[in-house]
Amino acid sequence: MATVLFILALSSGYYEILFLMIGFREYVTWRLAVVWVAMIATSQVLSEIGTLLFPNMPLVFLWIIPLVAVNTFMSSRLLYTQWLLMLPVMIFLNAVKRLITAIMGVLAKALLAPNADMLLRQAVKLDKTVDLNMFLAVMLSIPVVIILGGLAHRWLVRVSAADFLQRARVEAGDYLLVMLFFIIYVIAYVFAMEWSVNSQTYMAIAASLTFGIIGSYLINNKNSHLNDAQLLLQVSNYNELLRRHNRDLHLFKHDYQNILLSLSAFIREDNMTGLKHYFEAEVLPASHNLNKQTELAGLNRLAMPTASGLIYAKYETAVRREVQLVVVVLEDVELLDVPQIKVVRILGNLLDNAVDAAARANRHVTLTISNRNKQTAVFTVRNQIPINETLDLSVIKKSRFTTKPGHLGYGLSSIEQLTTDQLMVNYCIEDTDFVAELVVTH
């Protein structure tokens, strides 16, 4: 019985998994969950063996470092991000877990055996009283972790945490800072894990607050720099594309009259051979640029340079892939006080998905931009569903969904992480077409 209780008590090692899988449930798959749980179980077995073989070794090296390492690696796989970005998160979650279990341990100790020390090292000896206390503490902690995970999920979606972690880039200085962060935590728990449960409670409170504040500062600082740098880069790139677009249009208009005059000269001289050669060699190639300018002329009615630049960039990408992207702007559209970077990222993902699908179908994508009312603008992307492919609207938003072999398929789930009360994305299927609608409220 004591062995069973001890094994159940070790389930506290799965709190981080439970919290993350609830918080980022859109990204969880059965395969990843099974592998993750198996790795934690293996880690705990090895930790228990190590505790028996090396009774004088600090418990932090056997019970914290392996769990943090496994959770860091698997959480980075869960969110398609780099492990260094997840290490501060896992340190904080480990500290919070120890705070929760310490509080519940104090409560269990008060209920069952007020005089029991409840040291983790004692549990290795399978002392009945200690095992009962640990088991009760774990049972009391599980509902708390589930509730916190559910609350965290709403916040993580609202702030697009997964999208940030996927976009963030690691710099050289980050390695030193994060590893120093980890070393301090390990040193603190070299001593704390040998203390009584009451003392560990105070240590857990201090660790959770300290490392939570430091971790939040680092993430917010990096997020601010990331968004600023990315926005500036995208605006710069898109403005350059628009500048080229306007320059080409200006040059063509400047030369258009000369082209007409030159054609009239061939006609006056009745030089049909020269006219035919000139028309095929000079006029026809120029007409392609005219068509291009005409198809994108409606972008002048969209008062959002970043979105206009993005659409122009996606138009050029579609041309390279031999896909026709038709842009229809029905009226003047002005977007005020909207998160432009999110609009660009969502619209970019929708257009990328549409062009990918169109390349396997009729090679045609339509983007329609219009006003639903004075406060709402709508971007509608339409493409034909490739033959022999079936879309289920109930699953296309789930993590790793894709119809392309070898593709990770996290575009639509990432879009869901970017949506807010101002930015809503709807999907529908009309006959053989897939329609995605970005609704922007301003």
XYZ file of C-alpha atoms in Angstrom:
442
model
C 0.000 0.000 0.000
C 2.813 2.383 0.889
C 4.410 1.815 -2.500
C 1.160 2.620 -4.287
C 0.723 5.819 -2.309
C 4.297 6.849 -3.025
C 3.868 6.268 -6.755
C 0.687 8.328 -6.711
C 2.493 11.056 -4.798
C 5.079 11.233 -7.587
C 2.315 12.404 -9.915
C 3.282 15.940 -8.851
C 5.989 15.573 -11.468
C 3.251 15.811 -14.101
C 1.823 19.140 -12.953
C 3.815 21.129 -15.510
C 2.613 18.828 -18.296
C -0.989 19.139 -17.156
C -0.766 22.918 -16.939
C 0.873 23.324 -20.365
C -1.448 20.889 -22.114
C -4.469 22.753 -20.797
C -2.945 26.170 -21.463
C -1.849 25.314 -25.016
C -4.426 22.625 -25.758
C -4.741 23.626 -29.429
C -1.202 22.343 -29.993
C -1.449 19.013 -28.157
C -1.498 15.683 -30.000
C -1.885 12.201 -28.545
C 1.534 11.137 -29.783
C 3.291 14.099 -28.208
C 1.392 13.635 -24.929
C 2.269 9.932 -24.678
C 5.960 10.563 -25.390
C 6.038 13.410 -22.875
C 4.437 11.379 -20.086
C 6.734 8.421 -20.807
C 9.826 10.649 -20.606
C 8.707 12.109 -17.256
C 8.005 8.612 -15.903
C 11.446 7.434 -17.003
C 13.037 10.506 -15.446
C 11.310 9.863 -12.131
C 12.349 6.205 -12.077
C 15.967 7.212 -12.689
C 15.675 9.924 -10.023
C 14.388 7.394 -7.494
C 17.210 4.997 -8.310
C 19.711 7.830 -8.018
C 18.309 8.815 -4.624
C 18.795 5.264 -3.335
C 22.289 4.889 -4.785
C 23.506 8.370 -3.802
C 21.671 9.250 -0.584
C 23.907 12.242 0.146
C 23.515 13.897 -3.252
C 21.419 17.108 -3.174
C 17.899 16.249 -4.312
C 17.797 19.183 -6.709
C 20.147 17.321 -9.085
C 17.846 14.293 -9.100
C 14.346 15.757 -8.853
C 14.447 19.236 -10.380
C 17.085 19.407 -13.106
C 15.922 16.243 -14.978
C 12.248 17.280 -14.871
C 12.984 20.828 -15.985
C 15.194 19.515 -18.797
C 12.536 17.096 -20.081
C 9.736 19.653 -19.812
C 11.821 22.316 -21.540
C 12.611 20.037 -24.468
C 9.064 18.722 -24.893
C 7.383 22.117 -24.469
C 9.631 23.512 -27.210
C 8.443 20.671 -29.432
C 4.841 21.418 -28.444
C 5.058 25.067 -29.507
C 7.614 24.835 -32.361
C 10.002 27.137 -30.562
C 13.575 27.067 -29.276
C 14.331 25.382 -25.960
C 16.078 28.446 -24.542
C 12.822 30.402 -24.751
C 10.976 27.716 -22.786
C 13.558 27.236 -20.012
C 12.549 30.398 -18.063
C 8.913 29.374 -18.412
C 9.615 25.890 -17.050
C 11.646 27.280 -14.131
C 8.729 29.512 -13.197
C 6.201 26.665 -13.518
C 8.420 24.431 -11.394
C 8.532 27.134 -8.718
C 4.750 27.612 -8.843
C 4.229 23.853 -8.641
C 6.359 23.695 -5.521
C 4.413 26.591 -4.050
C 1.095 24.810 -4.673
C 2.302 21.461 -3.305
C 3.948 23.152 -0.320
C 0.708 24.913 0.608
C -1.280 21.723 0.155
C 1.405 19.837 2.087
C 0.945 22.163 5.052
C -2.799 21.573 4.852
C -2.351 17.787 4.603
C 0.052 17.794 7.498
C -2.460 19.701 9.628
C -5.219 17.255 8.720
C -3.348 13.969 9.142
C -0.178 14.232 11.191
C 0.807 17.621 12.581
C 4.129 16.232 13.887
C 5.308 14.654 10.613
C 8.294 16.397 8.989
C 7.290 15.493 5.426
C 10.751 15.619 3.890
C 11.085 14.233 0.362
C 14.094 12.134 1.393
C 11.952 10.399 4.011
C 9.491 9.358 1.336
C 12.128 7.160 -0.267
C 11.934 4.947 2.840
C 8.188 4.520 2.204
C 7.211 5.821 5.614
C 3.431 5.358 5.804
C 2.624 8.679 7.458
C 4.758 10.673 5.082
C 3.316 8.853 2.057
C -0.240 9.582 3.172
C 0.607 13.242 3.647
C 2.246 13.461 0.212
C -0.635 11.631 -1.434
C -3.227 13.957 0.112
C -1.173 17.007 -0.873
C -1.057 15.784 -4.471
C -4.787 15.068 -4.562
C -5.542 18.550 -3.252
C -3.151 20.144 -5.747
C -4.531 18.554 -8.930
C -7.795 20.587 -9.044
C -5.813 23.769 -8.393
C -3.472 23.038 -11.326
C -6.429 22.277 -13.617
C -8.205 25.503 -12.702
C -5.024 27.570 -13.145
C -4.399 25.896 -16.510
C -7.894 26.808 -17.700
C -7.490 30.417 -16.606
C -4.044 30.556 -18.192
C -5.432 29.287 -21.502
C -7.721 32.295 -21.858
C -4.871 34.686 -21.113
C -2.383 32.876 -23.377
C -4.816 33.065 -26.291
C -5.563 36.727 -25.645
C -1.884 37.730 -25.689
C -0.963 35.336 -28.547
C 1.733 33.730 -26.383
C 2.310 30.758 -28.698
C 2.689 33.031 -31.705
C 5.229 35.154 -29.831
C 7.274 32.101 -28.813
C 7.261 30.845 -32.391
C 8.449 34.203 -33.773
C 10.988 35.112 -31.099
C 14.644 34.689 -31.978
C 17.417 33.765 -29.560
C 20.382 36.108 -29.293
C 23.851 35.267 -27.975
C 23.325 37.185 -24.738
C 20.151 35.220 -24.003
C 22.125 32.039 -23.293
C 24.149 33.641 -20.504
C 21.134 35.357 -18.972
C 18.868 32.296 -18.984
C 21.539 29.920 -17.724
C 22.353 32.338 -14.884
C 18.630 32.405 -14.156
C 18.617 28.594 -13.952
C 21.795 28.291 -11.855
C 20.410 30.673 -9.219
C 17.226 28.610 -9.010
C 19.185 25.352 -8.642
C 21.426 26.773 -5.913
C 18.392 28.019 -4.002
C 16.790 24.584 -4.039
C 19.999 22.733 -3.143
C 19.219 23.891 0.386
C 15.434 24.296 0.225
C 14.679 20.676 -0.663
C 16.255 19.534 2.594
C 13.965 21.768 4.671
C 10.625 20.938 6.251
C 7.414 21.518 4.325
C 6.697 24.733 6.252
C 10.082 26.202 5.330
C 9.698 25.041 1.736
C 6.431 26.958 1.554
C 8.189 30.239 2.285
C 10.950 29.361 -0.185
C 8.383 28.502 -2.871
C 6.611 31.823 -2.355
C 9.873 33.743 -2.686
C 10.986 31.710 -5.736
C 7.635 32.062 -7.524
C 7.519 35.816 -7.030
C 11.182 36.423 -7.809
C 11.481 34.240 -10.885
C 7.989 35.139 -12.059
C 8.837 38.845 -12.047
C 12.225 38.294 -13.711
C 10.776 35.935 -16.313
C 7.871 38.287 -17.095
C 10.245 41.195 -17.515
C 12.486 39.249 -19.893
C 9.579 37.977 -21.994
C 7.802 41.347 -22.156
C 11.041 43.115 -23.034
C 11.820 40.614 -25.777
C 8.234 40.739 -27.031
C 8.358 44.526 -27.248
C 11.629 44.499 -29.191
C 10.378 41.672 -31.408
C 7.145 43.431 -32.330
C 8.860 46.766 -32.897
C 11.640 45.263 -35.006
C 9.309 43.061 -36.983
C 6.829 45.843 -37.630
C 9.568 48.224 -38.745
C 11.073 45.587 -41.033
C 7.742 44.684 -42.581
C 6.715 48.295 -43.034
C 10.088 49.027 -44.618
C 9.843 46.050 -46.975
C 6.236 46.718 -47.934
C 6.826 50.433 -48.448
C 9.726 49.579 -50.738
C 7.441 47.327 -52.761
C 4.810 50.046 -52.955
C 7.460 52.569 -53.993
C 8.524 50.279 -56.832
C 4.906 49.722 -57.755
C 4.194 53.473 -57.938
C 7.440 54.103 -59.813
C 6.594 51.469 -62.428
C 3.115 52.903 -62.812
C 4.487 56.431 -63.206
C 7.045 55.312 -65.799
C 4.443 53.419 -67.765
C 2.073 56.364 -67.826
C 4.962 58.588 -68.899
C 5.821 56.283 -71.775
C 2.253 55.473 -72.781
C 1.788 58.576 -74.896
C 5.108 57.975 -76.652
C 4.026 54.421 -77.435
C 0.812 55.676 -79.024
C 2.731 58.259 -81.052
C 5.173 55.640 -82.281
C 2.325 53.364 -83.313
C 0.693 56.187 -85.234
C 3.969 56.796 -87.098
C 4.032 53.197 -88.377
C 0.387 53.499 -89.409
C 0.923 56.798 -91.280
C 3.790 55.232 -93.217
C 1.695 52.112 -93.832
C 4.609 50.042 -92.467
C 2.707 46.959 -91.328
C 5.839 44.801 -91.043
C 7.570 47.329 -88.807
C 4.339 47.859 -86.838
C 3.958 44.134 -86.222
C 7.572 43.763 -85.088
C 7.393 46.843 -82.852
C 4.089 45.739 -81.347
C 5.332 42.219 -80.510
C 8.771 43.303 -79.289
C 7.910 46.486 -77.378
C 4.203 46.996 -76.769
C 3.173 43.502 -75.670
C 5.841 43.159 -72.939
C 4.824 46.582 -71.626
C 1.173 45.494 -71.588
C 1.988 42.872 -68.948
C 3.109 45.673 -66.624
C -0.057 47.582 -67.470
C -2.200 44.589 -66.555
C -0.281 44.212 -63.309
C -0.809 47.850 -62.395
C -4.498 47.652 -63.313
C -5.120 44.543 -61.191
C -3.612 46.234 -58.133
C -4.967 49.719 -58.787
C -7.676 49.148 -56.184
C -5.056 49.113 -53.413
C -5.088 52.908 -53.600
C -8.480 52.708 -51.881
C -7.051 50.822 -48.896
C -5.732 53.342 -46.349
C -3.370 50.915 -44.610
C 0.138 50.927 -46.139
C 1.313 47.821 -44.286
C -1.620 45.748 -45.585
C -1.273 47.212 -49.103
C 2.420 46.365 -49.139
C 1.711 42.843 -47.891
C -0.889 42.268 -50.626
C 1.487 43.533 -53.275
C 4.214 41.206 -51.947
C 1.821 38.233 -51.962
C 0.763 39.168 -55.494
C 4.359 38.878 -56.675
C 4.722 35.558 -54.823
C 1.568 34.259 -56.506
C 2.865 35.304 -59.930
C 6.091 33.377 -59.335
C 4.015 30.301 -58.478
C 1.832 30.845 -61.567
C -1.225 31.623 -59.471
C -3.513 34.519 -60.346
C -4.305 36.680 -57.303
C -7.223 39.000 -58.052
C -7.584 41.920 -55.650
C -10.971 43.641 -55.488
C -11.384 46.733 -53.314
C -15.025 47.715 -53.589
C -14.808 51.064 -51.821
C -12.506 53.275 -49.783
C -11.406 51.317 -46.710
C -9.794 53.099 -43.800
C -8.537 51.175 -40.772
C -7.913 53.244 -37.667
C -6.675 52.135 -34.253
C -6.168 48.485 -35.157
C -3.179 46.236 -34.326
C -1.543 46.450 -37.752
C 1.069 43.772 -37.102
C -1.658 41.236 -36.277
C -3.706 42.227 -39.326
C -0.646 41.718 -41.520
C 0.234 38.365 -39.940
C -3.308 36.985 -40.163
C -3.876 38.203 -43.715
C -0.451 36.954 -44.750
C -1.212 33.475 -43.391
C -4.611 33.398 -45.101
C -3.122 34.417 -48.459
C -0.235 31.932 -48.129
C -2.683 29.100 -47.433
C -4.903 30.162 -50.331
C -2.017 30.389 -52.811
C -0.714 26.980 -51.664
C -4.128 25.424 -52.255
C -4.686 27.249 -55.554
C -1.346 25.968 -56.869
C -2.872 22.477 -56.610
C -6.263 23.495 -58.022
C -7.380 26.103 -60.575
C -4.537 28.557 -59.809
C -6.917 31.354 -58.910
C -7.297 33.302 -55.632
C -9.616 36.218 -55.011
C -9.115 38.789 -52.255
C -12.066 41.121 -51.705
C -11.830 44.087 -49.350
C -14.939 45.988 -48.311
C -16.671 47.825 -45.480
C -19.387 45.992 -43.587
C -20.281 49.211 -41.787
C -18.523 52.353 -40.572
C -16.625 50.452 -37.878
C -15.988 47.146 -39.640
C -13.862 46.161 -42.635
C -13.776 42.670 -44.123
C -10.964 40.887 -45.999
C -12.369 37.856 -47.832
C -9.975 35.298 -49.331
C -11.453 32.694 -51.686
C -9.744 29.745 -53.365
C -10.804 26.462 -54.897
C -10.326 23.332 -52.802
C -7.880 20.976 -54.560
C -9.397 17.873 -56.090
C -9.317 14.756 -53.866
C -8.849 16.898 -50.747
C -11.541 17.157 -48.089
C -11.779 19.955 -45.534
C -13.589 19.598 -42.234
C -14.328 22.993 -40.687
C -14.393 21.413 -37.219
C -10.735 20.352 -37.404
C -8.936 22.819 -39.684
C -8.113 25.117 -36.748
C -6.450 22.354 -34.760
C -2.697 22.182 -34.362
C -0.712 20.456 -37.105
C -3.725 20.165 -39.415
C -2.556 20.186 -43.006
C -3.414 18.722 -46.387
C 0.194 19.041 -47.596
C 2.508 16.054 -47.006
C 5.495 16.902 -44.832
C 4.086 20.284 -43.794
C 3.816 21.158 -40.078
C 0.377 22.654 -40.540
C 0.268 25.264 -37.812
C -0.862 28.219 -39.931
C -4.538 28.193 -38.974
C -3.895 27.368 -35.315
C -1.439 30.289 -35.219
C -4.127 32.515 -36.719
C -6.428 31.520 -33.867
C -3.767 32.657 -31.410
C -3.709 36.081 -33.090
C -7.445 36.755 -33.069
C -8.897 39.307 -30.642
C -12.183 41.120 -30.136
C -11.046 43.463 -32.919
C -9.832 40.718 -35.259
C -12.152 37.795 -35.985
C -11.575 35.036 -38.544
C -14.393 32.960 -40.009
C -14.223 30.010 -42.395
C -16.817 28.436 -44.662
C -17.065 26.165 -47.687
C -19.134 27.297 -50.673
C -19.520 24.596 -53.319
C -15.908 23.807 -54.267
C -14.420 26.955 -52.741
C -12.848 27.552 -49.349
C -13.590 31.028 -48.014
C -11.701 32.689 -45.167
C -12.952 36.003 -43.806
C -10.939 38.414 -41.643
C -13.258 40.858 -39.886
C -11.530 43.969 -38.531
C -13.396 46.236 -36.117
C -11.996 49.714 -35.552
